[in-house]
mmCIF file of C-alpha atoms in Angstrom:
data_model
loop_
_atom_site.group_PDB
_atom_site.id
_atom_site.type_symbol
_atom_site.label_atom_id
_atom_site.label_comp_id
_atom_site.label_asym_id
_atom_site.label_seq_id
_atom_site.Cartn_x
_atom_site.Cartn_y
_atom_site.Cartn_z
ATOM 1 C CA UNK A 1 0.574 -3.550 -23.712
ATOM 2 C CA UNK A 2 2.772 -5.450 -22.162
ATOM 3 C CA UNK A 3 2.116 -9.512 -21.223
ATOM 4 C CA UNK A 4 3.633 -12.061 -20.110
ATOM 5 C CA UNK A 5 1.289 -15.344 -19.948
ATOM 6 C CA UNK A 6 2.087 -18.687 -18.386
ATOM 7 C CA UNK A 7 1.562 -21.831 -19.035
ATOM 8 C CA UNK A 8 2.098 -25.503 -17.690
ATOM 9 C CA UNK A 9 0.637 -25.449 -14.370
ATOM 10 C CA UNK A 10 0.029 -29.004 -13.047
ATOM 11 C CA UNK A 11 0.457 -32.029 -10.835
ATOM 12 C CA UNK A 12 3.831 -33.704 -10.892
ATOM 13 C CA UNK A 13 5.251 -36.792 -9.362
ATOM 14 C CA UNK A 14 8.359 -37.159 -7.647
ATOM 15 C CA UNK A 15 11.472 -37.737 -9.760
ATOM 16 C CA UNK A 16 9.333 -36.206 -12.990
ATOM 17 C CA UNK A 17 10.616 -33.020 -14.542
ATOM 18 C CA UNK A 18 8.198 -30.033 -15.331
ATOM 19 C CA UNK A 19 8.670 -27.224 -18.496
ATOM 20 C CA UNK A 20 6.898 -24.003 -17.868
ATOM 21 C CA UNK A 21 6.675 -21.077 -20.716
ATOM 22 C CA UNK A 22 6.483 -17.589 -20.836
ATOM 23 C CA UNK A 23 4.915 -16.175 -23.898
ATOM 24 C CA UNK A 24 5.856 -12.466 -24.387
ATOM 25 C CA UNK A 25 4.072 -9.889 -25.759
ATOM 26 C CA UNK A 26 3.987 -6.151 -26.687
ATOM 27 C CA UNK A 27 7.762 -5.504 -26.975
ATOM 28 C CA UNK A 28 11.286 -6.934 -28.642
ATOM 29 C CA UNK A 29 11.420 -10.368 -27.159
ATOM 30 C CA UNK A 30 14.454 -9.951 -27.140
ATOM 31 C CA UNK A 31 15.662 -6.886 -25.553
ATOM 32 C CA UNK A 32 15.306 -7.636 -22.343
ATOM 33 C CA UNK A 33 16.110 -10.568 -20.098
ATOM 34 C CA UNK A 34 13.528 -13.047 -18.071
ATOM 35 C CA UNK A 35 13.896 -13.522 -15.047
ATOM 36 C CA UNK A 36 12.245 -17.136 -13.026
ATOM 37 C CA UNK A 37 10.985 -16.685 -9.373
ATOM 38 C CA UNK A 38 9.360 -19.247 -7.285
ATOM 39 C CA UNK A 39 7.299 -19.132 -3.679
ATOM 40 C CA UNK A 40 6.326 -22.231 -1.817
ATOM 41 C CA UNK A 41 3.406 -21.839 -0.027
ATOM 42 C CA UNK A 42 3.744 -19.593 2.642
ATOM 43 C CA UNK A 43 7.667 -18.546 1.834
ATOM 44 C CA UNK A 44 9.231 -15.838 0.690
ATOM 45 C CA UNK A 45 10.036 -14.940 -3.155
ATOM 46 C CA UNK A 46 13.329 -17.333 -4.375
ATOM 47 C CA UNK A 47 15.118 -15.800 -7.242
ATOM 48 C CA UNK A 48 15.841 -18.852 -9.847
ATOM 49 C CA UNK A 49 17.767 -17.417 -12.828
ATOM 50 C CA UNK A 50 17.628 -15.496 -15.896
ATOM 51 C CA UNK A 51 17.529 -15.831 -19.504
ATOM 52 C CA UNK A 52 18.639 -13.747 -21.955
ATOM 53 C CA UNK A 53 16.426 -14.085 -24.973
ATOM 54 C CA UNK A 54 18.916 -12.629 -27.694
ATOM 55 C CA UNK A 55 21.823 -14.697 -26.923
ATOM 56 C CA UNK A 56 20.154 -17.918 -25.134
ATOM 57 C CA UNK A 57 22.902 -17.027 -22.100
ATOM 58 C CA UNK A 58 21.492 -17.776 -18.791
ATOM 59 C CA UNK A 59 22.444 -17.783 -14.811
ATOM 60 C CA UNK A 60 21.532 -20.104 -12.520
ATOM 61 C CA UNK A 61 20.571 -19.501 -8.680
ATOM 62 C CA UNK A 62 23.034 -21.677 -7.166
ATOM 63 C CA UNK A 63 20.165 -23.339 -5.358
ATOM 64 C CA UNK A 64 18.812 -25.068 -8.404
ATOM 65 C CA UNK A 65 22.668 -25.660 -10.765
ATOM 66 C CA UNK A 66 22.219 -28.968 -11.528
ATOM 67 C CA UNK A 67 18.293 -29.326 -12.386
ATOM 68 C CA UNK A 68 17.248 -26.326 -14.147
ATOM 69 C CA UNK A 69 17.434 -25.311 -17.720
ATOM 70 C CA UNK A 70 16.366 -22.246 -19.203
ATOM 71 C CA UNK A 71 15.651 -22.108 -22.972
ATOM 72 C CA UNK A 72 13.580 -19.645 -25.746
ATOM 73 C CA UNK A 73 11.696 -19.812 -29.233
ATOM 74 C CA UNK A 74 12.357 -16.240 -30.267
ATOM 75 C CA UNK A 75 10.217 -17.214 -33.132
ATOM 76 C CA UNK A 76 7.313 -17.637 -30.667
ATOM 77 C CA UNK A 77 8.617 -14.892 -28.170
ATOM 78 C CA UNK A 78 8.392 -17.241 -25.761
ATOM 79 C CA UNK A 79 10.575 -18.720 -22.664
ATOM 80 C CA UNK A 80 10.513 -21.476 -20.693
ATOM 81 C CA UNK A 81 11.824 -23.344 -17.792
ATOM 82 C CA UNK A 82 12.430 -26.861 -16.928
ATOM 83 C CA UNK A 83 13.138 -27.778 -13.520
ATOM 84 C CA UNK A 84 13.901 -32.044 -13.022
ATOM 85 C CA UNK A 85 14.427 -34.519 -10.438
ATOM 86 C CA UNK A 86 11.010 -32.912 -9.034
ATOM 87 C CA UNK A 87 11.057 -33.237 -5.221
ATOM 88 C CA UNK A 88 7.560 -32.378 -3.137
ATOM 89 C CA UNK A 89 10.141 -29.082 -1.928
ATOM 90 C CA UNK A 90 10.002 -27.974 -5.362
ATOM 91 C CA UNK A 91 5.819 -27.063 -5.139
ATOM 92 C CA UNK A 92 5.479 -24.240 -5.798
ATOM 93 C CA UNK A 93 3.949 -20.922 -8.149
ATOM 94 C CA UNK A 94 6.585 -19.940 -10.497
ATOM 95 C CA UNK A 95 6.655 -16.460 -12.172
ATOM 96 C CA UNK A 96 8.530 -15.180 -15.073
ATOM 97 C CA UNK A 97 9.108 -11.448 -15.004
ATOM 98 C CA UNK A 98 11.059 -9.033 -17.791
ATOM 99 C CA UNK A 99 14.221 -7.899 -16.461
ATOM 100 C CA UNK A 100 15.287 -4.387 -16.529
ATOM 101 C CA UNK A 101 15.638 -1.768 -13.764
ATOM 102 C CA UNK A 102 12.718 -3.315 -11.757
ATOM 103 C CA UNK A 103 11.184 -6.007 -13.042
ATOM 104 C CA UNK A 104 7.904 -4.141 -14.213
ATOM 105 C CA UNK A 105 5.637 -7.123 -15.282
ATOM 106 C CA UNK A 106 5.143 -10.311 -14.518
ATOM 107 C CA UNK A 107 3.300 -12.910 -15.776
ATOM 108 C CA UNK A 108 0.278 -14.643 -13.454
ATOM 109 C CA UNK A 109 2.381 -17.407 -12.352
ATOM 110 C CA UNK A 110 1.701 -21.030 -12.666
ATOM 111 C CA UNK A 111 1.190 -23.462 -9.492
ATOM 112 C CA UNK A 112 3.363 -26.915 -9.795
ATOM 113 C CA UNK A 113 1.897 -29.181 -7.566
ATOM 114 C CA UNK A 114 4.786 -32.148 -6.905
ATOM 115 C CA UNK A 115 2.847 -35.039 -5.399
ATOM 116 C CA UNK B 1 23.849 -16.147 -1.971
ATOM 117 C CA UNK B 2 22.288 -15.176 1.152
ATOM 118 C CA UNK B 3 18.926 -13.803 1.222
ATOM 119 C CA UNK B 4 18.810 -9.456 1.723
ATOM 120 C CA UNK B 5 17.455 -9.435 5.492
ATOM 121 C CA UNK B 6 14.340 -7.599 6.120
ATOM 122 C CA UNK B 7 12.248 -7.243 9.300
ATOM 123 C CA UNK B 8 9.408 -9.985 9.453
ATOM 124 C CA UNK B 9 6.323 -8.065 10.173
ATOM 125 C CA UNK B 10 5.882 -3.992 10.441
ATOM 126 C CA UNK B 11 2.059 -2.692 11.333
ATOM 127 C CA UNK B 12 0.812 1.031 11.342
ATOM 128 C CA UNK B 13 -2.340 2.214 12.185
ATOM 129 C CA UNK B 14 -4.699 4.447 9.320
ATOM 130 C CA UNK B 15 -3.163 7.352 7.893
ATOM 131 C CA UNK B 16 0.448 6.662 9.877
ATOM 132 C CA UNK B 17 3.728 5.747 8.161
ATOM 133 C CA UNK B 18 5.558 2.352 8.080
ATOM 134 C CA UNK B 19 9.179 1.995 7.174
ATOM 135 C CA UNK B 20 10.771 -1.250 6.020
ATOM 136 C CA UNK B 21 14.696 -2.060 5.906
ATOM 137 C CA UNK B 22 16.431 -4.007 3.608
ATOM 138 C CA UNK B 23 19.866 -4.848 4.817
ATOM 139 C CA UNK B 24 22.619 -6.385 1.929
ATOM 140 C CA UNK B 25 26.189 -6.234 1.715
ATOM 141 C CA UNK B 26 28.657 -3.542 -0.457
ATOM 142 C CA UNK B 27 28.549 -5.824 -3.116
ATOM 143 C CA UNK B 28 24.852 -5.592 -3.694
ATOM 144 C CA UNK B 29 22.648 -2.948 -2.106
ATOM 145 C CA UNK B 30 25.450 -1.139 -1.234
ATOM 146 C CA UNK B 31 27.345 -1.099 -4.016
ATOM 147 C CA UNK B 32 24.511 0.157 -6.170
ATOM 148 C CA UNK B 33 21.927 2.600 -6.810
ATOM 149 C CA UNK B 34 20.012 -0.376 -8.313
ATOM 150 C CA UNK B 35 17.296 -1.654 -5.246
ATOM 151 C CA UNK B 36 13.605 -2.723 -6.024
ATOM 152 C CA UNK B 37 10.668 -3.063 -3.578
ATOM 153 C CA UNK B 38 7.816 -5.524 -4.519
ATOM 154 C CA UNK B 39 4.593 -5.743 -3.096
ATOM 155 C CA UNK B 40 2.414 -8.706 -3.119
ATOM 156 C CA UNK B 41 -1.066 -9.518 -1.756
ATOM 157 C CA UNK B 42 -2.132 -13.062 -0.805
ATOM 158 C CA UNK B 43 -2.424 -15.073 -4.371
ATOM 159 C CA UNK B 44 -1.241 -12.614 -6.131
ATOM 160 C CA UNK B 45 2.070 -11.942 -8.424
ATOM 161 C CA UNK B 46 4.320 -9.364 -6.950
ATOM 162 C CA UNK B 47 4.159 -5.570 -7.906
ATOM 163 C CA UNK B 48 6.775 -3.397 -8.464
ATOM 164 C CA UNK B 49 6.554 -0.393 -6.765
ATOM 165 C CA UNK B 50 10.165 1.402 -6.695
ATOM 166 C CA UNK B 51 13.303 0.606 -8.632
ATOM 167 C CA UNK B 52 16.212 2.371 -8.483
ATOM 168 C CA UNK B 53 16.264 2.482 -4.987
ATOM 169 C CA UNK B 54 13.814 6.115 -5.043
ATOM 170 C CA UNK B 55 11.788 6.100 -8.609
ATOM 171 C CA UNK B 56 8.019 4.946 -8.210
ATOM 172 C CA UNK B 57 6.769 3.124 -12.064
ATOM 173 C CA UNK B 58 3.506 4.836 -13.085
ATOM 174 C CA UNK B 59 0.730 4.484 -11.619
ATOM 175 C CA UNK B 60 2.094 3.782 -7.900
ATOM 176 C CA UNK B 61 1.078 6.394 -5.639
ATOM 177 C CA UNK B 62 3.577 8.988 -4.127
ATOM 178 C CA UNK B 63 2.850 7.311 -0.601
ATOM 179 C CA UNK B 64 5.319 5.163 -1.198
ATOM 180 C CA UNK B 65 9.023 6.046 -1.354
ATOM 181 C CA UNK B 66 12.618 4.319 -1.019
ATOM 182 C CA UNK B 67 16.119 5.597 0.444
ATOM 183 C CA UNK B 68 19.271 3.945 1.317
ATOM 184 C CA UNK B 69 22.283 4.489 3.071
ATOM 185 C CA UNK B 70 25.165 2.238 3.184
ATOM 186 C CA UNK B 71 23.776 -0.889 3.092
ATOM 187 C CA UNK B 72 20.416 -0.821 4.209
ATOM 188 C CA UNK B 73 17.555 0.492 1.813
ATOM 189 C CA UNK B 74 14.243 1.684 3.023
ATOM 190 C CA UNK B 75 10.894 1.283 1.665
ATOM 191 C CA UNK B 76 7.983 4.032 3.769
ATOM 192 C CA UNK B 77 4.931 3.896 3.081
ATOM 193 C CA UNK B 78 2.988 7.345 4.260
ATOM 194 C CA UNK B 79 -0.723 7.774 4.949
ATOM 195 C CA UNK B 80 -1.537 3.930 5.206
ATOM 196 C CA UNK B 81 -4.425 3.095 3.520
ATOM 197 C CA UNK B 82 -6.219 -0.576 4.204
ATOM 198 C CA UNK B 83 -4.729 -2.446 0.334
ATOM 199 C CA UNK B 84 -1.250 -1.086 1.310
ATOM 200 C CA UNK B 85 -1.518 -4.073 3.853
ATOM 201 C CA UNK B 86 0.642 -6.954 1.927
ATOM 202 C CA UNK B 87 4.041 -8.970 1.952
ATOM 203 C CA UNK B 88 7.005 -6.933 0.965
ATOM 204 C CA UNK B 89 10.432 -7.593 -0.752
ATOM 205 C CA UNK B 90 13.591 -5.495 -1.334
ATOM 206 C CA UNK B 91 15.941 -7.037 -4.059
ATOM 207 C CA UNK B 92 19.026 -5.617 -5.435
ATOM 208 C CA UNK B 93 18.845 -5.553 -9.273
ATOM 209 C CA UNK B 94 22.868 -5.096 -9.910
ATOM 210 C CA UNK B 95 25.728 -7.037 -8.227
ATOM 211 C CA UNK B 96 29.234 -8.016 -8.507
ATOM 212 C CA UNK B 97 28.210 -12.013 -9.738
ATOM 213 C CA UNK B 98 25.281 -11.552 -11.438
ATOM 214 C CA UNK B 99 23.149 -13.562 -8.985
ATOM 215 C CA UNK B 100 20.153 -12.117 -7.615
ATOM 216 C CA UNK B 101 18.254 -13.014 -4.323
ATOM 217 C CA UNK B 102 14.987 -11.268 -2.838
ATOM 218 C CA UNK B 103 14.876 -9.889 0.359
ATOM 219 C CA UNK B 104 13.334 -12.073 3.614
ATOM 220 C CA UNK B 105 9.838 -10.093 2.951
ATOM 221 C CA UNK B 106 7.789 -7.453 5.652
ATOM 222 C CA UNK B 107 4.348 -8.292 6.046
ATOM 223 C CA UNK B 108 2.606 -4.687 6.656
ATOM 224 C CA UNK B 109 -0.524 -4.731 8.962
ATOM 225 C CA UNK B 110 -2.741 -2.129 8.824
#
C-alpha cells in the first residue's frame, strides 16, 4: 500500500534551517510529483511547492522563493525539504502528499517547533 | 497567489445537508475540471474526499459530492453524520502558472 512517512520533526532556533523527508513507498517514486503543505497552528492549509522526483524540477510558492529547497534520493525513494532563515512564523506541521488528480495520500506530517 | 475564498464556518443539524463554496478565478477553478476538497479533523492530516471537481476516491461515502459552475465549486455533504464535523479545503489541482494555493477552509458543525 501506499506510504508516505515523515521524518525530522523538532525544535529549531531562530535563524537555523530545518530538512524534512518523505520516504515513499508502494509505487514508482518517481511517477508522480510531491507536493509540501504547511499549517500553523490554528491556520489554514499553505501550499509550499512541488517536486518532481524523475527530473529533480521543482516550484516554489512564492511565499517561501528565497528559503526553500526541495531535493530527492530516488535511490532511497525519498524527498525532502529544507526551509532556512527559520523565523518563529515558520512553526508549523508540514505534510508531503503525492501529486496527481487529488492528492490521495499524505504522509503524518511532522511538527517544527521554531523557538 | 491569492488564497481560493471559502465561507468560514457552515453548521447543519443530523441527517440535513451542508454546502460549501469555493470561489477562484478562470484561470484556476474556472478554467478547469481539476478541483479537490480535503477534509481534516483536529490533529489530523487532510483527507481527500473529491477530485476532479465530482469523483469521490474509494472508500468516501456517496454523502459527499462536488459541482461547479463558473468559478465557484461546491462541496455538499448530505445526511450529516457527527465525524463529518471537520475543517474543509477546496484547491484547484490545474492552473495557468503552475502554482497551487488551498482554499480559506469551512469548518462544518454538526
Amino acid at each position: 500500500q501506499v506510504q508516505l512517512v515523515q521524518s525530522g520533526a523538532g525544535v529549531k532556533k531562530p535563524g537555523a534551517s530545518v530538512k524534512l523527508s518523505c520516504e515513499a513507498s508502494g509505487y514508482i517514486f518517481t511517477n508522480y510529483a510531491i507536493h509540501w503543505v504547511r499549517q500553523a497552528p490554528g491556520q489554514r492549509l499553505e501550499w509550499m511547492g512541488w517536486l518532481n522526483p524523475d527530473n529533480g524540477k521543482t516550484k516554489y510558492s512564492q511565499t517561501f522563493q528565497d528559503r526553500l529547497t526541495f531535493t530527492r534520493d530516488t535511490s532511497a525513494s525519498t524527498a525532502y525539504m529544507e526551509l532556512s532563515n527559520l523565523r518563529s512564523e515558520d512553526t508549523a506541521v508540514y505534510y508531503c502528499a503525492r501529486g496527481s488528480s487529488g492528492w490521495h495520500y499524505w504522509g503524518q506530517g511532522a511538527l517544527i517547533t521554531v523557538s | 497567489q491569492s488564497a481560493l475564498t471559502q465561507p468560514p464556518s457552515a453548521s447543519g443539524s443530523l441527517g440535513q445537508s451542508v454546502t460549501i463554496s469555493c470561489t477562484g478565478t478562470s484561470s484556476d477553478v474556472g478554467g478547469y475540471n481539476y478541483v479537490s476538497w480535503y477534509q481534516q479533523h483536529p490533529g489530523k492530516a487532510p483527507k481527500l474526499i473529491i477530485y476532479e471537481v465530482t469523483r469521490r476516491p474509494s472508500g468516501v461515502p456517496d454523502r459527499f459530492s462536488g459541482s461547479k459552475s463558473g468559478n465557484t465549486a461546491s462541496l455538499t455533504v448530505s445526511g450529516l453524520q457527527a465525524e463529518d464535523e471537520a475543517d474543509y479545503y477546496c484547491t484547484s489541482d490545474a492552473n495557468t502558472n503552475g502554482l497551487y494555493v488551498f482554499g480559506t477552509g469551512t469548518r462544518v458543525t454538526v
